[in-house]
Coordinates of C-alpha atoms in Angstrom, one line a residue:
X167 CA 115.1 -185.8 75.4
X168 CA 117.7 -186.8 77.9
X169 CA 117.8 -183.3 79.7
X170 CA 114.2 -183.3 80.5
X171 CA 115.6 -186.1 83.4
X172 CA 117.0 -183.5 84.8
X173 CA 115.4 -180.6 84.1
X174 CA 111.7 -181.9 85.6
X175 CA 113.3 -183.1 89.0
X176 CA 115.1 -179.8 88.6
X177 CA 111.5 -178.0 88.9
X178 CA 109.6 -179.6 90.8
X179 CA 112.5 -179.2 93.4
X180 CA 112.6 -175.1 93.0
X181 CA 108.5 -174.9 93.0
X182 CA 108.9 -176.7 96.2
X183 CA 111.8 -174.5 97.5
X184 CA 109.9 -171.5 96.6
X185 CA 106.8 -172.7 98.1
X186 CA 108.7 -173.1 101.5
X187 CA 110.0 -169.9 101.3
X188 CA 106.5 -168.3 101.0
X189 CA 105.5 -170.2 103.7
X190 CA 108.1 -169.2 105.7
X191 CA 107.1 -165.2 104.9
X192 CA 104.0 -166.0 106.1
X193 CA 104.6 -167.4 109.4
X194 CA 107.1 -164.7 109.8
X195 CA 104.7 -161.8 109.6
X196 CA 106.0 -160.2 106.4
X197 CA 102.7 -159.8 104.9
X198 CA 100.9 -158.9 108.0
X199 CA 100.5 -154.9 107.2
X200 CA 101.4 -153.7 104.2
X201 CA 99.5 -150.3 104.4
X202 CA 101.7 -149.3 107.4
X203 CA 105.0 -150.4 106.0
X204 CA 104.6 -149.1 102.4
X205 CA 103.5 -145.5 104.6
X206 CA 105.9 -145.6 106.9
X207 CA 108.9 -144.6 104.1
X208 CA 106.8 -141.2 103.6
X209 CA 106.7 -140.4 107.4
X210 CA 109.5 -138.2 108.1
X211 CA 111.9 -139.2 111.1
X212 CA 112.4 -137.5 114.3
X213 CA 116.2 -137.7 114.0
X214 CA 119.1 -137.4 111.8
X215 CA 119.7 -140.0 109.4
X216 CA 123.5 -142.2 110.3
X217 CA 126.0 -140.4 108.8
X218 CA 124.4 -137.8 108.3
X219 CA 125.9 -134.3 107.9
X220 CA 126.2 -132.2 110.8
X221 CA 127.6 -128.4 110.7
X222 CA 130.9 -128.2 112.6
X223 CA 131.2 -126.0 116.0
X224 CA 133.3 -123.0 115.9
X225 CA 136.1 -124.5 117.9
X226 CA 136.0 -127.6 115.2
X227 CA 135.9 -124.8 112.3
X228 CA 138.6 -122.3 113.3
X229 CA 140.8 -125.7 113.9
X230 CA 140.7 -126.3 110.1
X231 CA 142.7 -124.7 107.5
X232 CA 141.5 -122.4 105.0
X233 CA 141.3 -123.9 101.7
X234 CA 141.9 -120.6 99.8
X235 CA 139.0 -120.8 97.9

């Protein structure tokens, strides 16, 4: 019976921490347009990912040893 001293505080202080998170989404514009976001990760890019791989030039290539393979 004890830990419920705790453990209602407890909540009502994390409904109220969530609740000013939510609110702080909001007035930050992460709900603003979900259609374009949740499209936007089908669109193909115009250019190469970071780190992507890129084929080496010939000067690059004949630099390298053979691997023997």
């Amino acid at each position: 019976m004890d830990i419920l001293f705790l453990l209602v505080p407890l909540s009502v202080v994390l409904v109220f921490v969530i609740l000013g998170v939510f609110a702080w989404a909001l007035q930050a514009g992460q709900f603003d347009d979900l259609e374009r976001e949740g499209g936007r990760i089908l669109e193909g890019e115009d250019g190469a990912a970071p780190g992507a791989a890129r084929p080496l030039d010939t000067d690059q290539a004949a630099d390298r040893p053979a691997t023997g393979h």
